[in-house]
Structure formats: C-alpha cells, structure tokens
PDB file of C-alpha atoms in Angstrom:
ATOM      1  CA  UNK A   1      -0.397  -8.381 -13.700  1.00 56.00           C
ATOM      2  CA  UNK A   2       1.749  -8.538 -17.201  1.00 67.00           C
ATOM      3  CA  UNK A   3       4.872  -8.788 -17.517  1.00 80.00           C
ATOM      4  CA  UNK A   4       7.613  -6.068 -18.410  1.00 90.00           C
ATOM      5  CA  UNK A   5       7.948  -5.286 -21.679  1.00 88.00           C
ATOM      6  CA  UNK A   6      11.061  -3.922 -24.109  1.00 90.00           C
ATOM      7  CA  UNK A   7       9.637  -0.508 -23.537  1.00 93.00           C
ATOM      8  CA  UNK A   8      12.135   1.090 -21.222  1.00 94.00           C
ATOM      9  CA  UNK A   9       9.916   4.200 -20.703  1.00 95.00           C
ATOM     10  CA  UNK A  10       6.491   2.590 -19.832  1.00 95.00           C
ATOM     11  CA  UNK A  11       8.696  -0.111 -17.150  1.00 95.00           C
ATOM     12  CA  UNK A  12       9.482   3.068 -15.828  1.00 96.00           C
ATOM     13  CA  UNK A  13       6.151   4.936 -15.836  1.00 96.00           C
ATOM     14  CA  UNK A  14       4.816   2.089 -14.499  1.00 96.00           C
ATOM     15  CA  UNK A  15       7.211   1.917 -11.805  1.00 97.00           C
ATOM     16  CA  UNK A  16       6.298   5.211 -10.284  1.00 97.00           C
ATOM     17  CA  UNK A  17       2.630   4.730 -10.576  1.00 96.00           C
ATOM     18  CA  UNK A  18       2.346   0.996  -9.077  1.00 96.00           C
ATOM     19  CA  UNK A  19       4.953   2.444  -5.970  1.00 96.00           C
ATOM     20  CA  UNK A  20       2.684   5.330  -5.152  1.00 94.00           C
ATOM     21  CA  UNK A  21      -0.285   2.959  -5.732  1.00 95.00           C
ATOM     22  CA  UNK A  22       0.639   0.046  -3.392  1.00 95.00           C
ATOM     23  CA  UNK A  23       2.856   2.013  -1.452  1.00 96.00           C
ATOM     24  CA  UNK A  24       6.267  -0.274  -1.339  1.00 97.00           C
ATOM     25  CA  UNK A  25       9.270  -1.115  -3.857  1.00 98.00           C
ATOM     26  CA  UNK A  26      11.020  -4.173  -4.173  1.00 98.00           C
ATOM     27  CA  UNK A  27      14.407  -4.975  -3.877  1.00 98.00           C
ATOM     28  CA  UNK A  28      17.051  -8.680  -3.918  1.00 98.00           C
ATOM     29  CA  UNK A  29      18.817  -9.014  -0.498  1.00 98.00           C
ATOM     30  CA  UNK A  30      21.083 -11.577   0.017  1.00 96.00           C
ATOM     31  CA  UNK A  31      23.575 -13.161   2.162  1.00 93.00           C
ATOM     32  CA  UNK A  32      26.110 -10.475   1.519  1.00 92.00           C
ATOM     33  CA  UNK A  33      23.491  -7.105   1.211  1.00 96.00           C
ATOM     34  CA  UNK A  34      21.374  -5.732  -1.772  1.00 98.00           C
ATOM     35  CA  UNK A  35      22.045  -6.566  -5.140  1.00 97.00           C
ATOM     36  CA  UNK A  36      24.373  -4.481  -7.151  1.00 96.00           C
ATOM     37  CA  UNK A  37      25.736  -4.581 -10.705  1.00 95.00           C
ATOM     38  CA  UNK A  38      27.830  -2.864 -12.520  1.00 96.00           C
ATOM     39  CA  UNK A  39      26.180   0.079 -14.880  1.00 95.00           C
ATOM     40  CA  UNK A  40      26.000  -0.849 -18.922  1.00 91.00           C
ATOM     41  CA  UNK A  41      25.776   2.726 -19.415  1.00 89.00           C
ATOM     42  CA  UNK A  42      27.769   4.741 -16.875  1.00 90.00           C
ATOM     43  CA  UNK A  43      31.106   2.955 -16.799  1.00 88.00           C
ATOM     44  CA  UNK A  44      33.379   2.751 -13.096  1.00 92.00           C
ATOM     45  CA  UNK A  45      29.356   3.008 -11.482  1.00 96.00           C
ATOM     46  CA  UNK A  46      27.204   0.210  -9.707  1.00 98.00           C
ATOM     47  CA  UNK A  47      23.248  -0.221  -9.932  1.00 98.00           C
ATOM     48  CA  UNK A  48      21.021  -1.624  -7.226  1.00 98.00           C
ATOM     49  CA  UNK A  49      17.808  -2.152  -9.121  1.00 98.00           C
ATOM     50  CA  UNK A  50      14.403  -2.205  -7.664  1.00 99.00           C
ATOM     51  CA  UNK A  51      11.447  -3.561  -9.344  1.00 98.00           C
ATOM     52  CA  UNK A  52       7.627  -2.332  -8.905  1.00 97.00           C
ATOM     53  CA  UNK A  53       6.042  -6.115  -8.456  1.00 96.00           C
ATOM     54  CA  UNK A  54       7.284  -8.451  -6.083  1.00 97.00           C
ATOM     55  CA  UNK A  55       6.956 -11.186  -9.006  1.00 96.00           C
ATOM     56  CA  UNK A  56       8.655  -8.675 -11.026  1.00 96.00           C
ATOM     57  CA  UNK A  57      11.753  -9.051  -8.547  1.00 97.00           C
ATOM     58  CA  UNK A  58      11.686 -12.529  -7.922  1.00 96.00           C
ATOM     59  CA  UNK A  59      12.443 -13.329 -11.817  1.00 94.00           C
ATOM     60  CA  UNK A  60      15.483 -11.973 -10.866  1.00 94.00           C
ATOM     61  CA  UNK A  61      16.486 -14.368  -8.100  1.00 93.00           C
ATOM     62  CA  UNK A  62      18.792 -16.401 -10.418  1.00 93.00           C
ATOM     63  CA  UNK A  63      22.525 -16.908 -11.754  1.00 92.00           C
ATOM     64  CA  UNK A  64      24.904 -14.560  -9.597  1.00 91.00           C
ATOM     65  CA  UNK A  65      21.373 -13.492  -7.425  1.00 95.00           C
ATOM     66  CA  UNK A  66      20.562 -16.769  -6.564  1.00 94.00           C
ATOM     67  CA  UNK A  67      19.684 -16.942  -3.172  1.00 93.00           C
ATOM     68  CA  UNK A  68      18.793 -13.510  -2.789  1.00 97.00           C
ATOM     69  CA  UNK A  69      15.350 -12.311  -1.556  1.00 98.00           C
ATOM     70  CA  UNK A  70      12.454  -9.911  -2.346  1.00 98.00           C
ATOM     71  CA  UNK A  71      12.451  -7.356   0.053  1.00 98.00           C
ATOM     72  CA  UNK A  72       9.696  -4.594   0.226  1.00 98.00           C
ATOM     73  CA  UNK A  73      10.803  -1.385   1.061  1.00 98.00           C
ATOM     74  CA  UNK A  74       8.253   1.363   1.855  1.00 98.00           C
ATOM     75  CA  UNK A  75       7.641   3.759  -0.940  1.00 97.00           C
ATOM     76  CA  UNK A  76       8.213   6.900   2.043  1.00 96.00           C
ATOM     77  CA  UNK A  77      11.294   5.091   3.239  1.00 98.00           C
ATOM     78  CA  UNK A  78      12.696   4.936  -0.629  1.00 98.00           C
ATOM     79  CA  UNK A  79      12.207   8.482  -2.036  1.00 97.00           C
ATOM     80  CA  UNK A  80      12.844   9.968   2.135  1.00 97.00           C
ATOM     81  CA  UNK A  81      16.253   7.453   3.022  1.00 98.00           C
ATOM     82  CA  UNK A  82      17.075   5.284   0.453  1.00 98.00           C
ATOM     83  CA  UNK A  83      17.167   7.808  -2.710  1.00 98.00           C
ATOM     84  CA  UNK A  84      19.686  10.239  -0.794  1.00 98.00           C
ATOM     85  CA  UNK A  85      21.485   7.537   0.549  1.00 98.00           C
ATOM     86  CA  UNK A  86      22.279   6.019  -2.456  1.00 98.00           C
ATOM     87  CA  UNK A  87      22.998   9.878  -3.669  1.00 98.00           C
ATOM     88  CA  UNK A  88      25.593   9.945  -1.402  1.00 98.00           C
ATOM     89  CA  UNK A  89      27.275   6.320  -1.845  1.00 97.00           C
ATOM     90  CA  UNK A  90      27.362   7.327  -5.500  1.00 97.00           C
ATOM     91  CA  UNK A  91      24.994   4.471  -6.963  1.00 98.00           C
ATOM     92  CA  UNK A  92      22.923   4.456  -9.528  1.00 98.00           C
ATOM     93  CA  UNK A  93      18.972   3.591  -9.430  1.00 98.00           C
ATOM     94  CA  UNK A  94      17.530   0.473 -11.858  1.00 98.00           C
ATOM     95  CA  UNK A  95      14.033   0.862 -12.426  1.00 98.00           C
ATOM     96  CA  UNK A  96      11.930  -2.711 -13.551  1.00 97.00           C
ATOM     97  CA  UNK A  97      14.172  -4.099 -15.421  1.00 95.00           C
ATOM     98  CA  UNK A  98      12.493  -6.832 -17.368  1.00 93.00           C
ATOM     99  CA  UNK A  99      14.234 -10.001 -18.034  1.00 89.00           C
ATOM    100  CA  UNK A 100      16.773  -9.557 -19.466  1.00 88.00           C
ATOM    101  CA  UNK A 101      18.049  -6.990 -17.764  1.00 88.00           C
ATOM    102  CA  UNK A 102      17.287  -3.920 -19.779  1.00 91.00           C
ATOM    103  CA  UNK A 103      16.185  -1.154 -17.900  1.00 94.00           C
ATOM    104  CA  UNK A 104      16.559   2.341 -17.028  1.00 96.00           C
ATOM    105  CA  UNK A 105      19.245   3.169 -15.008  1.00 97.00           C
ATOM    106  CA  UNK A 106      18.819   6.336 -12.955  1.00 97.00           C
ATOM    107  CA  UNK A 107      20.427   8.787 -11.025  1.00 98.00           C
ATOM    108  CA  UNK A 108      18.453   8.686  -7.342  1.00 98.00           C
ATOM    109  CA  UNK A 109      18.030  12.455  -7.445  1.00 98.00           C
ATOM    110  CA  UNK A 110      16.442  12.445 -10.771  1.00 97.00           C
ATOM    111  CA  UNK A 111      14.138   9.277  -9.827  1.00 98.00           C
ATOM    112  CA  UNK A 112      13.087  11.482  -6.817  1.00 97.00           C
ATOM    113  CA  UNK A 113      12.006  14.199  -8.794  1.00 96.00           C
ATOM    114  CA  UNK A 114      10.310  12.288 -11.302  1.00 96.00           C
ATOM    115  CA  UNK A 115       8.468  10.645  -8.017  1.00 94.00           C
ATOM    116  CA  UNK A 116       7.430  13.986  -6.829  1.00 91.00           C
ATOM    117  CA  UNK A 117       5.877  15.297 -10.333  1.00 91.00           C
ATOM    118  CA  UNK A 118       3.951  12.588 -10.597  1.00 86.00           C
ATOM    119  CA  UNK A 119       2.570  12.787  -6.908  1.00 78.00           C
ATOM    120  CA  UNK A 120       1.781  16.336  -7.173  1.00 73.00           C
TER     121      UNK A 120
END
C-alpha cells in the first residue's frame, strides 16, 4: 500500500474508491471521543478526519492524538449515520490527510454525494 501523497485530489479519489472497496473508514478515538481539529480553511469550524487505510490513520496517533485509536467504521454506517450526523453538528469532513496534515476538508453532504456518483 503507498503512502499519501501531496496530491490533495488523488488522497481523495482514493479515499472513496478504497471505502467502497474494503467496505470500512477509519477514524482516531480517544479517551475523550473522536478526533477533532480546528479547520485551516473554514475559520470558527472543527474537522474530524477519517483516513481510507488503517496504517494511514495510525500515522496520526501522535502529538495532541497520542493515545488515540484506529477505529473502523462501516462504509454503510458513514455515508447512512455518520455523514448526516456530522451535517447536523455542523463539522466538517477530512479526507486522508497525509502527514502532514494537508488534506481536503469537506462538507459531509458534499462527501456523500461524491460517494454516491462514484457508486452508481
């Protein structure tokens, strides 16, 4: 599996394909719930990123997420209950960011869609 790369549009291609391939997403729980961060592009908005590789995720698990872990989430349970729900709590979506952070950062709606164009 390689890594991410700096391109911020095939991290998020790939994203969509490997989740409808293998079925899951993955996110960083910790002691205190999911990770969240505030947005570099959408200022007064948080981002809970999710990654398409567990080893992807687990880079991650470092500095302020240190002690968090990987967490699969189903790929149904993402775009049916976790997309709307973080809709409605007003959060943003990361998609693979690589490591150093940079990423895509997505409104859940919008990921959603994307999701069902490329399923259909």
């Amino acid at each position: 599996m390689s890594a991410l790369g700096d391109d911020l549009d095939e991290n998020y291609s790939r994203f969509i394909t490997d989740a409808a391939d293998t079925g899951c997403v993955w996110g960083l729980e910790g002691p205190d719930g999911w990770a969240l961060c505030d947005s570099e592009t959408f200022p007064q908005s948080q981002v809970m990123p999710f990654w398409s590789q567990p080893e992807f995720a687990e880079s991650h698990c470092v500095d302020e997420w240190q002690g968090h872990q990987v967490v699969a989430v189903s790929t149904e349970e993402f775009l049916d209950d976790w997309l709307p729900g973080m809709h409605d709590d007003q959060l943003l979506v990361g998609i693979n960011w690589n490591d150093e952070l940079a990423g895509q950062e997505v409104e859940p709606l919008d990921l959603l869609e994307d999701f069902e164009s490329a399923l259909d």
